[in-house]
Amino acid sequence: MDGNVIELRNVRKEFVTAKHYPGWSGAVKGLFSGEKEKKVAVDDISFGIKEGEIVGYIGSNGAGKSTTIKMMSGILTPTSGSCMVNGLEPYRNRKKNAKNIGVVFGQRTQLWWDLPLSETYTVLKEIYGVSDGDYAERMNFFEDVLELGEFMHNTVRTLSLGQRMRADLAAALLHNPKVLFLDEPTIGLDVVVKDRIRLAIREINETYHTTVILTTHDLNDIEELCRRIIIIDAGKKIYDSTLSQLKKDYGFRCSITFEWKDMPDEAQTRMLRDMGGNIGYRESDKGAKVYFSKKEISVAQVIGKVMGIVEVKDIQIKETELTDIVKDIYQNSAGMGV
Ligand SMILES: Nc1ncnc2c1ncn2[C@@H]1O[C@H](COP(=O)(O)OP(=O)(O)OP(=O)(O)O)[C@@H](O)[C@H]1O
Ligand SMILES: [Mg+2]
């Protein structure tokens, strides 16, 4: 296992579904024709994850993230390849594996709909054989960090989304799993609840060295929690590195927005448009936006060039944000294989 808590080797997952024809009549035709088509949701993915890592597992809609999480948590069996979690094949050892992992699917609760939340936790305590001492300690922690107190005695069906998500996270952590899988745990949450969830994840990771795999479309989750990210696209792994390396690899683009003191005359405009050195230039109402790569020219040099041509009232410098980098990678992923 090379010290890896999670190890995927050439994992592939195909789904076989009724062949799809376009349009409504096509859908019916597909249903009755008996023809099948194969969809490759996860295509030859390999990675290893060490104890205590928090890894962001990201990709656009339909990339194969949830399918991978389902294989790692034992819900789905890979078509081929090997997937080991805590030294077990999750889908072969579902019961044993369940003791070692916690799972939260933000889109769907794992809790019993009709049970008051407090009873849910006592049932889970019995299922997982959590000692009284550990139970009391965990519940205190959840109380502090996730603030479950105000709705602890309500039935799950009456909880708001934010309350339900906190409750789900607590349920996944009650037995102190070694590995925590979080599939969009912050989806649809307000900023305060998102913060609570992130805080809980960070604390659990620091206190118990819990290994965390997190899928999310909110890149602030990634910025705040993950050192490493894995990006997948159309079932294939296209990037796997630290967040700081990703920024080094792609985060060199920069833009500066200038507001002019007085609008430039014709000659100045010509000079601005023609600054050379791969500097992009776009005019706006009261100024212009200038784009460039810091690998080619420094921020100071660009500002110097512009101010040498025209008087400036205000400047705003913007480094490429993680969102822009990731958007770029999603859009240009073809052939980027790592
Ligand atoms: N049970 C299934 N049967 C058939 N196809 C499926 C099944 N589950 C997933 N797929 C297909 O596999 C692909 C990957 O789906 P998956 O749910 O893993 O994506 P995702 O990365 O989690 O996307 P999202 O960000 O939208 O949650 C999609 O094209 C999806 O339609
Ligand atoms: Mg998903």
mmCIF file of C-alpha atoms and ligand atoms in Angstrom:
data_model
loop_
_atom_site.group_PDB
_atom_site.id
_atom_site.type_symbol
_atom_site.label_atom_id
_atom_site.label_comp_id
_atom_site.label_asym_id
_atom_site.label_seq_id
_atom_site.Cartn_x
_atom_site.Cartn_y
_atom_site.Cartn_z
ATOM 1 C CA MET A 1 0.000 0.000 0.000
ATOM 2 C CA ASP A 2 3.063 2.334 0.247
ATOM 3 C CA GLY A 3 1.535 4.008 3.302
ATOM 4 C CA ASN A 4 -1.526 4.996 1.323
ATOM 5 C CA VAL A 5 -4.886 4.885 3.079
ATOM 6 C CA ILE A 6 -6.598 4.963 -0.292
ATOM 7 C CA GLU A 7 -5.152 3.464 -3.430
ATOM 8 C CA LEU A 8 -6.834 3.348 -6.819
ATOM 9 C CA ARG A 9 -5.134 1.539 -9.689
ATOM 10 C CA ASN A 10 -6.498 1.839 -13.206
ATOM 11 C CA VAL A 11 -10.050 2.026 -11.970
ATOM 12 C CA ARG A 12 -12.730 2.011 -14.624
ATOM 13 C CA LYS A 13 -16.494 2.143 -14.294
ATOM 14 C CA GLU A 14 -18.849 1.518 -17.167
ATOM 15 C CA PHE A 15 -22.592 1.859 -16.992
ATOM 16 C CA VAL A 16 -24.721 -0.032 -19.450
ATOM 17 C CA THR A 17 -28.009 1.696 -20.199
ATOM 18 C CA ALA A 18 -30.792 1.521 -22.776
ATOM 19 C CA LYS A 19 -29.645 3.077 -26.047
ATOM 20 C CA HIS A 20 -30.613 6.695 -26.270
ATOM 21 C CA TYR A 21 -32.327 8.138 -29.350
ATOM 22 C CA PRO A 22 -33.029 11.859 -29.664
ATOM 23 C CA GLY A 23 -36.438 13.335 -28.792
ATOM 24 C CA TRP A 24 -39.417 11.977 -26.857
ATOM 25 C CA SER A 25 -40.384 9.308 -29.343
ATOM 26 C CA GLY A 26 -36.717 8.368 -29.437
ATOM 27 C CA ALA A 27 -36.680 7.888 -25.671
ATOM 28 C CA VAL A 28 -39.578 5.444 -25.974
ATOM 29 C CA LYS A 29 -37.937 3.702 -28.911
ATOM 30 C CA GLY A 30 -34.735 3.312 -26.876
ATOM 31 C CA LEU A 31 -36.654 1.824 -23.985
ATOM 32 C CA PHE A 32 -38.276 -0.891 -26.071
ATOM 33 C CA SER A 33 -35.614 -1.589 -28.661
ATOM 34 C CA GLY A 34 -33.572 -3.546 -26.140
ATOM 35 C CA GLU A 35 -30.426 -1.968 -27.563
ATOM 36 C CA LYS A 36 -27.803 -1.112 -24.981
ATOM 37 C CA GLU A 37 -25.108 1.495 -24.898
ATOM 38 C CA LYS A 38 -22.027 1.747 -22.757
ATOM 39 C CA LYS A 39 -21.096 4.849 -20.812
ATOM 40 C CA VAL A 40 -17.603 5.081 -19.344
ATOM 41 C CA ALA A 41 -18.025 7.205 -16.200
ATOM 42 C CA VAL A 42 -14.554 6.597 -14.741
ATOM 43 C CA ASP A 43 -11.752 5.862 -17.154
ATOM 44 C CA ASP A 44 -8.471 4.393 -15.902
ATOM 45 C CA ILE A 45 -8.038 6.470 -12.771
ATOM 46 C CA SER A 46 -5.097 5.881 -10.422
ATOM 47 C CA PHE A 47 -4.029 7.754 -7.319
ATOM 48 C CA GLY A 48 -2.831 7.167 -3.784
ATOM 49 C CA ILE A 49 -3.871 9.163 -0.743
ATOM 50 C CA LYS A 50 -1.943 9.225 2.519
ATOM 51 C CA GLU A 51 -3.324 9.302 6.029
ATOM 52 C CA GLY A 52 -4.324 12.776 7.156
ATOM 53 C CA GLU A 53 -4.527 14.329 3.696
ATOM 54 C CA ILE A 54 -7.480 16.483 2.677
ATOM 55 C CA VAL A 55 -7.800 16.095 -1.076
ATOM 56 C CA GLY A 56 -10.122 18.113 -3.282
ATOM 57 C CA TYR A 57 -11.578 15.887 -6.003
ATOM 58 C CA ILE A 58 -12.968 18.253 -8.575
ATOM 59 C CA GLY A 59 -14.281 18.299 -12.126
ATOM 60 C CA SER A 60 -17.212 19.629 -14.120
ATOM 61 C CA ASN A 61 -20.733 18.151 -13.952
ATOM 62 C CA GLY A 62 -20.762 14.530 -15.052
ATOM 63 C CA ALA A 63 -16.959 14.179 -14.839
ATOM 64 C CA GLY A 64 -17.194 11.028 -12.708
ATOM 65 C CA LYS A 65 -16.590 12.341 -9.181
ATOM 66 C CA SER A 66 -19.604 10.812 -7.444
ATOM 67 C CA THR A 67 -19.040 7.540 -9.269
ATOM 68 C CA THR A 68 -15.468 7.410 -7.897
ATOM 69 C CA ILE A 69 -16.686 8.228 -4.372
ATOM 70 C CA LYS A 70 -19.321 5.502 -4.656
ATOM 71 C CA MET A 71 -16.641 2.958 -5.598
ATOM 72 C CA MET A 72 -14.397 4.062 -2.722
ATOM 73 C CA SER A 73 -17.284 3.804 -0.279
ATOM 74 C CA GLY A 74 -18.406 0.391 -1.526
ATOM 75 C CA ILE A 75 -21.711 1.419 -3.111
ATOM 76 C CA LEU A 76 -20.507 0.581 -6.624
ATOM 77 C CA THR A 77 -18.124 -2.080 -7.908
ATOM 78 C CA PRO A 78 -15.486 -1.030 -10.462
ATOM 79 C CA THR A 79 -15.742 -2.632 -13.909
ATOM 80 C CA SER A 80 -11.972 -3.156 -13.762
ATOM 81 C CA GLY A 81 -8.940 -1.995 -11.832
ATOM 82 C CA SER A 82 -8.361 -2.092 -8.117
ATOM 83 C CA CYS A 83 -9.577 0.162 -5.360
ATOM 84 C CA MET A 84 -8.313 -0.264 -1.805
ATOM 85 C CA VAL A 85 -9.441 1.735 1.227
ATOM 86 C CA ASN A 86 -7.764 1.007 4.567
ATOM 87 C CA GLY A 87 -6.400 -2.175 3.022
ATOM 88 C CA LEU A 88 -9.879 -3.440 2.076
ATOM 89 C CA GLU A 89 -11.738 -3.644 -1.189
ATOM 90 C CA PRO A 90 -14.771 -1.584 -0.204
ATOM 91 C CA TYR A 91 -17.411 -3.376 -2.331
ATOM 92 C CA ARG A 92 -16.258 -6.824 -1.155
ATOM 93 C CA ASN A 93 -16.127 -5.898 2.523
ATOM 94 C CA ARG A 94 -19.013 -3.493 2.833
ATOM 95 C CA LYS A 95 -19.704 -4.070 6.546
ATOM 96 C CA LYS A 96 -16.094 -3.977 7.640
ATOM 97 C CA ASN A 97 -15.419 -1.025 5.386
ATOM 98 C CA ALA A 98 -18.382 0.891 6.827
ATOM 99 C CA LYS A 99 -16.644 0.965 10.231
ATOM 100 C CA ASN A 100 -13.646 2.709 8.715
ATOM 101 C CA ILE A 101 -15.362 5.302 6.580
ATOM 102 C CA GLY A 102 -17.873 8.120 6.851
ATOM 103 C CA VAL A 103 -19.794 9.387 3.840
ATOM 104 C CA VAL A 104 -21.822 12.516 3.222
ATOM 105 C CA PHE A 105 -23.700 13.030 -0.034
ATOM 106 C CA GLY A 106 -24.803 16.642 0.002
ATOM 107 C CA GLN A 107 -27.539 15.897 -2.512
ATOM 108 C CA ARG A 108 -29.172 13.197 -0.428
ATOM 109 C CA THR A 109 -29.445 12.556 3.294
ATOM 110 C CA GLN A 110 -28.221 9.355 4.878
ATOM 111 C CA LEU A 111 -30.404 9.967 7.915
ATOM 112 C CA TRP A 112 -33.722 8.330 8.746
ATOM 113 C CA TRP A 113 -36.380 10.720 7.611
ATOM 114 C CA ASP A 114 -38.924 10.095 10.382
ATOM 115 C CA LEU A 115 -36.630 9.837 13.381
ATOM 116 C CA PRO A 116 -35.823 12.712 15.706
ATOM 117 C CA LEU A 117 -32.190 13.599 15.201
ATOM 118 C CA SER A 118 -31.219 12.709 18.789
ATOM 119 C CA GLU A 119 -32.558 9.171 18.301
ATOM 120 C CA THR A 120 -30.725 8.858 14.994
ATOM 121 C CA TYR A 121 -27.456 9.321 16.842
ATOM 122 C CA THR A 122 -28.301 6.802 19.578
ATOM 123 C CA VAL A 123 -29.169 4.236 16.900
ATOM 124 C CA LEU A 124 -25.894 4.930 15.069
ATOM 125 C CA LYS A 125 -24.032 4.641 18.383
ATOM 126 C CA GLU A 126 -25.366 1.107 18.762
ATOM 127 C CA ILE A 127 -24.759 0.144 15.126
ATOM 128 C CA TYR A 128 -21.132 1.237 15.263
ATOM 129 C CA GLY A 129 -20.531 0.161 18.860
ATOM 130 C CA VAL A 130 -19.367 3.603 20.000
ATOM 131 C CA SER A 131 -18.539 3.644 23.725
ATOM 132 C CA ASP A 132 -20.466 5.961 26.083
ATOM 133 C CA GLY A 133 -17.349 8.007 26.724
ATOM 134 C CA ASP A 134 -16.528 8.495 23.030
ATOM 135 C CA TYR A 135 -20.160 9.229 22.258
ATOM 136 C CA ALA A 136 -20.341 11.973 24.903
ATOM 137 C CA GLU A 137 -17.067 13.480 23.680
ATOM 138 C CA ARG A 138 -18.159 13.495 20.013
ATOM 139 C CA MET A 139 -21.585 14.885 20.751
ATOM 140 C CA ASN A 140 -19.956 17.716 22.679
ATOM 141 C CA PHE A 141 -17.687 18.417 19.747
ATOM 142 C CA PHE A 142 -20.617 18.445 17.290
ATOM 143 C CA GLU A 143 -22.544 20.674 19.652
ATOM 144 C CA ASP A 144 -19.669 23.160 19.740
ATOM 145 C CA VAL A 145 -18.643 23.188 16.111
ATOM 146 C CA LEU A 146 -21.825 22.271 14.255
ATOM 147 C CA GLU A 147 -24.342 23.748 16.725
ATOM 148 C CA LEU A 148 -26.820 20.907 16.502
ATOM 149 C CA GLY A 149 -28.491 21.794 19.824
ATOM 150 C CA GLU A 150 -31.300 23.968 18.497
ATOM 151 C CA PHE A 151 -32.783 21.199 16.326
ATOM 152 C CA MET A 152 -31.534 18.067 18.082
ATOM 153 C CA HIS A 153 -35.036 16.887 18.952
ATOM 154 C CA ASN A 154 -36.694 17.675 15.610
ATOM 155 C CA THR A 155 -37.431 14.938 13.107
ATOM 156 C CA VAL A 156 -35.062 14.862 10.161
ATOM 157 C CA ARG A 157 -37.822 15.640 7.645
ATOM 158 C CA THR A 158 -38.418 19.039 9.282
ATOM 159 C CA LEU A 159 -34.774 20.177 9.141
ATOM 160 C CA SER A 160 -33.675 22.943 6.801
ATOM 161 C CA LEU A 161 -30.983 22.107 4.252
ATOM 162 C CA GLY A 162 -28.231 23.710 6.341
ATOM 163 C CA GLN A 163 -29.375 21.936 9.515
ATOM 164 C CA ARG A 164 -29.665 18.638 7.682
ATOM 165 C CA MET A 165 -26.177 18.906 6.219
ATOM 166 C CA ARG A 166 -24.649 19.579 9.643
ATOM 167 C CA ALA A 167 -26.625 16.646 11.028
ATOM 168 C CA ASP A 168 -25.414 14.406 8.179
ATOM 169 C CA LEU A 169 -21.795 15.368 8.775
ATOM 170 C CA ALA A 170 -22.107 14.597 12.488
ATOM 171 C CA ALA A 171 -23.687 11.215 11.648
ATOM 172 C CA ALA A 172 -20.815 10.387 9.300
ATOM 173 C CA LEU A 173 -18.279 11.250 12.002
ATOM 174 C CA LEU A 174 -19.907 9.656 15.043
ATOM 175 C CA HIS A 175 -17.817 6.479 14.839
ATOM 176 C CA ASN A 176 -14.615 8.436 14.218
ATOM 177 C CA PRO A 177 -13.894 6.952 10.777
ATOM 178 C CA LYS A 178 -10.362 6.892 9.411
ATOM 179 C CA VAL A 179 -11.566 8.156 6.045
ATOM 180 C CA LEU A 180 -14.274 10.686 5.317
ATOM 181 C CA PHE A 181 -15.844 11.007 1.857
ATOM 182 C CA LEU A 182 -17.679 14.253 1.266
ATOM 183 C CA ASP A 183 -19.589 14.617 -1.978
ATOM 184 C CA GLU A 184 -20.648 18.273 -2.252
ATOM 185 C CA PRO A 185 -21.088 18.833 1.486
ATOM 186 C CA THR A 186 -21.589 22.589 1.104
ATOM 187 C CA ILE A 187 -24.052 22.603 -1.780
ATOM 188 C CA GLY A 188 -26.835 25.148 -1.302
ATOM 189 C CA LEU A 189 -25.572 26.370 2.075
ATOM 190 C CA ASP A 190 -25.309 29.965 3.248
ATOM 191 C CA VAL A 191 -21.868 31.366 3.997
ATOM 192 C CA VAL A 192 -22.195 30.937 7.765
ATOM 193 C CA VAL A 193 -23.158 27.265 7.581
ATOM 194 C CA LYS A 194 -20.438 26.676 4.971
ATOM 195 C CA ASP A 195 -17.939 28.070 7.469
ATOM 196 C CA ARG A 196 -19.236 25.741 10.191
ATOM 197 C CA ILE A 197 -18.897 22.733 7.921
ATOM 198 C CA ARG A 198 -15.373 23.719 6.870
ATOM 199 C CA LEU A 199 -14.367 24.311 10.475
ATOM 200 C CA ALA A 200 -15.668 20.885 11.492
ATOM 201 C CA ILE A 201 -13.766 19.202 8.640
ATOM 202 C CA ARG A 202 -10.548 20.997 9.534
ATOM 203 C CA GLU A 203 -10.852 20.202 13.244
ATOM 204 C CA ILE A 204 -11.627 16.542 12.664
ATOM 205 C CA ASN A 205 -8.663 16.296 10.322
ATOM 206 C CA GLU A 206 -6.299 17.994 12.764
ATOM 207 C CA THR A 207 -7.509 16.160 15.868
ATOM 208 C CA TYR A 208 -7.851 12.622 14.517
ATOM 209 C CA HIS A 209 -5.756 12.764 11.298
ATOM 210 C CA THR A 210 -8.883 11.760 9.439
ATOM 211 C CA THR A 211 -8.232 11.446 5.724
ATOM 212 C CA VAL A 212 -10.735 13.495 3.740
ATOM 213 C CA ILE A 213 -11.770 13.347 0.085
ATOM 214 C CA LEU A 214 -13.921 16.269 -0.863
ATOM 215 C CA THR A 215 -15.837 16.980 -4.042
ATOM 216 C CA THR A 216 -17.256 20.439 -4.471
ATOM 217 C CA HIS A 217 -18.067 23.068 -7.048
ATOM 218 C CA ASP A 218 -17.276 25.807 -4.526
ATOM 219 C CA LEU A 219 -13.576 26.429 -4.949
ATOM 220 C CA ASN A 220 -13.479 28.362 -1.689
ATOM 221 C CA ASP A 221 -13.947 24.985 0.014
ATOM 222 C CA ILE A 222 -10.809 23.853 -1.789
ATOM 223 C CA GLU A 223 -8.828 27.009 -0.973
ATOM 224 C CA GLU A 224 -9.717 26.751 2.688
ATOM 225 C CA LEU A 225 -9.307 23.035 3.208
ATOM 226 C CA CYS A 226 -7.147 21.247 0.664
ATOM 227 C CA ARG A 227 -3.410 21.182 0.062
ATOM 228 C CA ARG A 228 -3.803 18.814 -2.844
ATOM 229 C CA ILE A 229 -6.301 18.648 -5.659
ATOM 230 C CA ILE A 230 -7.124 16.015 -8.218
ATOM 231 C CA ILE A 231 -8.996 17.212 -11.281
ATOM 232 C CA ILE A 232 -10.929 14.814 -13.464
ATOM 233 C CA ASP A 233 -12.611 15.371 -16.779
ATOM 234 C CA ALA A 234 -14.792 12.945 -18.734
ATOM 235 C CA GLY A 235 -13.751 10.162 -16.363
ATOM 236 C CA LYS A 236 -9.994 10.753 -16.725
ATOM 237 C CA LYS A 237 -7.565 12.220 -14.256
ATOM 238 C CA ILE A 238 -6.127 15.367 -15.786
ATOM 239 C CA TYR A 239 -4.335 16.988 -12.862
ATOM 240 C CA ASP A 240 -3.006 15.819 -9.514
ATOM 241 C CA SER A 241 -0.809 18.129 -7.492
ATOM 242 C CA THR A 242 -0.708 20.606 -4.663
ATOM 243 C CA LEU A 243 -2.795 23.733 -4.822
ATOM 244 C CA SER A 244 0.318 25.898 -4.687
ATOM 245 C CA GLN A 245 1.819 24.014 -7.637
ATOM 246 C CA LEU A 246 -1.412 24.500 -9.586
ATOM 247 C CA LYS A 247 -1.139 28.226 -8.987
ATOM 248 C CA LYS A 248 2.475 28.172 -10.112
ATOM 249 C CA ASP A 249 1.575 26.207 -13.234
ATOM 250 C CA TYR A 250 -1.425 28.263 -14.255
ATOM 251 C CA GLY A 251 -1.728 31.275 -11.975
ATOM 252 C CA PHE A 252 0.709 33.543 -13.772
ATOM 253 C CA ARG A 253 -1.912 35.505 -15.617
ATOM 254 C CA CYS A 254 -2.750 38.889 -14.242
ATOM 255 C CA SER A 255 -4.984 41.795 -15.122
ATOM 256 C CA ILE A 256 -4.817 45.446 -14.173
ATOM 257 C CA THR A 257 -7.787 47.768 -14.462
ATOM 258 C CA PHE A 258 -6.867 51.397 -14.964
ATOM 259 C CA GLU A 259 -9.111 54.407 -14.570
ATOM 260 C CA TRP A 260 -7.847 57.442 -16.505
ATOM 261 C CA LYS A 261 -7.557 60.906 -15.006
ATOM 262 C CA ASP A 262 -8.466 62.383 -18.396
ATOM 263 C CA MET A 263 -9.503 60.355 -21.410
ATOM 264 C CA PRO A 264 -6.446 59.696 -23.636
ATOM 265 C CA ASP A 265 -6.219 61.511 -26.953
ATOM 266 C CA GLU A 266 -5.827 59.730 -30.281
ATOM 267 C CA ALA A 267 -2.042 59.457 -30.145
ATOM 268 C CA GLN A 268 -2.061 58.136 -26.579
ATOM 269 C CA THR A 269 -4.795 55.619 -27.442
ATOM 270 C CA ARG A 270 -2.687 54.321 -30.311
ATOM 271 C CA MET A 271 0.321 53.893 -28.002
ATOM 272 C CA LEU A 272 -1.775 52.123 -25.365
ATOM 273 C CA ARG A 273 -3.219 49.721 -27.901
ATOM 274 C CA ASP A 274 0.244 48.948 -29.145
ATOM 275 C CA MET A 275 2.310 48.339 -25.994
ATOM 276 C CA GLY A 276 3.655 45.050 -27.400
ATOM 277 C CA GLY A 277 5.021 42.229 -25.237
ATOM 278 C CA ASN A 278 1.840 40.147 -25.463
ATOM 279 C CA ILE A 279 -0.097 42.679 -23.437
ATOM 280 C CA GLY A 280 -3.841 42.399 -24.012
ATOM 281 C CA TYR A 281 -5.742 45.658 -23.954
ATOM 282 C CA ARG A 282 -9.484 46.261 -23.622
ATOM 283 C CA GLU A 283 -11.051 49.711 -23.334
ATOM 284 C CA SER A 284 -13.890 50.476 -20.941
ATOM 285 C CA ASP A 285 -15.972 53.565 -20.078
ATOM 286 C CA LYS A 286 -13.481 55.459 -17.983
ATOM 287 C CA GLY A 287 -10.327 53.457 -18.522
ATOM 288 C CA ALA A 288 -9.021 50.133 -19.754
ATOM 289 C CA LYS A 289 -8.163 46.608 -18.647
ATOM 290 C CA VAL A 290 -4.738 45.235 -19.415
ATOM 291 C CA TYR A 291 -3.948 41.493 -19.487
ATOM 292 C CA PHE A 292 -0.550 39.859 -19.392
ATOM 293 C CA SER A 293 1.521 36.968 -18.135
ATOM 294 C CA LYS A 294 3.795 37.600 -15.174
ATOM 295 C CA LYS A 295 6.214 35.143 -16.741
ATOM 296 C CA GLU A 296 6.794 37.687 -19.505
ATOM 297 C CA ILE A 297 6.476 41.047 -17.830
ATOM 298 C CA SER A 298 6.163 42.263 -14.249
ATOM 299 C CA VAL A 299 3.245 44.172 -12.754
ATOM 300 C CA ALA A 300 5.544 47.136 -12.125
ATOM 301 C CA GLN A 301 6.722 47.187 -15.750
ATOM 302 C CA VAL A 302 3.147 47.166 -17.065
ATOM 303 C CA ILE A 303 2.096 49.979 -14.734
ATOM 304 C CA GLY A 304 5.230 51.908 -15.735
ATOM 305 C CA LYS A 305 4.440 51.527 -19.431
ATOM 306 C CA VAL A 306 0.840 52.685 -19.047
ATOM 307 C CA MET A 307 1.686 55.613 -16.762
ATOM 308 C CA GLY A 308 4.358 56.686 -19.194
ATOM 309 C CA ILE A 309 1.602 57.238 -21.757
ATOM 310 C CA VAL A 310 -1.359 58.570 -19.807
ATOM 311 C CA GLU A 311 -2.192 59.933 -16.343
ATOM 312 C CA VAL A 312 -3.945 57.418 -14.138
ATOM 313 C CA LYS A 313 -6.553 58.030 -11.412
ATOM 314 C CA ASP A 314 -7.000 54.529 -10.043
ATOM 315 C CA ILE A 315 -5.487 51.063 -10.422
ATOM 316 C CA GLN A 316 -6.825 47.625 -9.532
ATOM 317 C CA ILE A 317 -4.557 44.598 -9.802
ATOM 318 C CA LYS A 318 -6.111 41.133 -10.055
ATOM 319 C CA GLU A 319 -4.141 37.917 -9.975
ATOM 320 C CA THR A 320 -5.738 34.938 -11.645
ATOM 321 C CA GLU A 321 -8.114 33.390 -9.161
ATOM 322 C CA LEU A 322 -8.453 29.668 -8.606
ATOM 323 C CA THR A 323 -11.885 29.816 -10.260
ATOM 324 C CA ASP A 324 -10.341 31.215 -13.465
ATOM 325 C CA ILE A 325 -7.569 28.623 -13.466
ATOM 326 C CA VAL A 326 -9.972 25.744 -12.982
ATOM 327 C CA LYS A 327 -12.399 27.096 -15.573
ATOM 328 C CA ASP A 328 -9.500 27.241 -17.999
ATOM 329 C CA ILE A 329 -8.492 23.668 -17.234
ATOM 330 C CA TYR A 330 -12.067 22.347 -17.611
ATOM 331 C CA GLN A 331 -12.398 24.121 -20.939
ATOM 332 C CA ASN A 332 -9.036 23.144 -22.354
ATOM 333 C CA SER A 333 -8.535 19.719 -20.881
ATOM 334 C CA ALA A 334 -8.335 17.697 -24.088
ATOM 335 C CA GLY A 335 -4.943 16.073 -24.316
ATOM 336 C CA MET A 336 -3.736 17.499 -21.028
ATOM 337 C CA GLY A 337 -3.239 14.053 -19.492
ATOM 338 C CA VAL A 338 -0.807 13.734 -16.600
HETATM 339 N N1 LIG B 1 -26.187 4.641 -12.352
HETATM 340 C C1 LIG B 1 -25.813 5.183 -13.487
HETATM 341 N N2 LIG B 1 -26.232 4.677 -14.684
HETATM 342 C C2 LIG B 1 -25.837 5.229 -15.854
HETATM 343 N N3 LIG B 1 -25.021 6.279 -15.965
HETATM 344 C C3 LIG B 1 -24.580 6.840 -14.816
HETATM 345 C C4 LIG B 1 -24.952 6.321 -13.524
HETATM 346 N N4 LIG B 1 -24.344 7.078 -12.563
HETATM 347 C C5 LIG B 1 -23.639 8.013 -13.230
HETATM 348 N N5 LIG B 1 -23.775 7.872 -14.574
HETATM 349 C C6 LIG B 1 -23.133 8.696 -15.618
HETATM 350 O O1 LIG B 1 -21.736 8.719 -15.356
HETATM 351 C C7 LIG B 1 -21.200 10.016 -15.579
HETATM 352 C C8 LIG B 1 -20.503 10.492 -14.323
HETATM 353 O O2 LIG B 1 -21.468 10.763 -13.328
HETATM 354 P P1 LIG B 1 -21.097 11.278 -11.867
HETATM 355 O O3 LIG B 1 -22.347 11.324 -11.070
HETATM 356 O O4 LIG B 1 -19.973 10.454 -11.344
HETATM 357 O O5 LIG B 1 -20.570 12.751 -12.174
HETATM 358 P P2 LIG B 1 -20.104 13.906 -11.163
HETATM 359 O O6 LIG B 1 -18.702 14.224 -11.523
HETATM 360 O O7 LIG B 1 -20.404 13.513 -9.773
HETATM 361 O O8 LIG B 1 -21.023 15.119 -11.626
HETATM 362 P P3 LIG B 1 -21.764 16.260 -10.771
HETATM 363 O O9 LIG B 1 -20.766 17.367 -10.554
HETATM 364 O O10 LIG B 1 -22.844 16.707 -11.689
HETATM 365 O O11 LIG B 1 -22.273 15.658 -9.487
HETATM 366 C C9 LIG B 1 -22.365 10.872 -16.036
HETATM 367 O O12 LIG B 1 -22.352 10.944 -17.430
HETATM 368 C C10 LIG B 1 -23.576 10.147 -15.525
HETATM 369 O O13 LIG B 1 -24.679 10.381 -16.363
HETATM 370 MG MG MG B 2 -21.659 14.215 -8.308
#
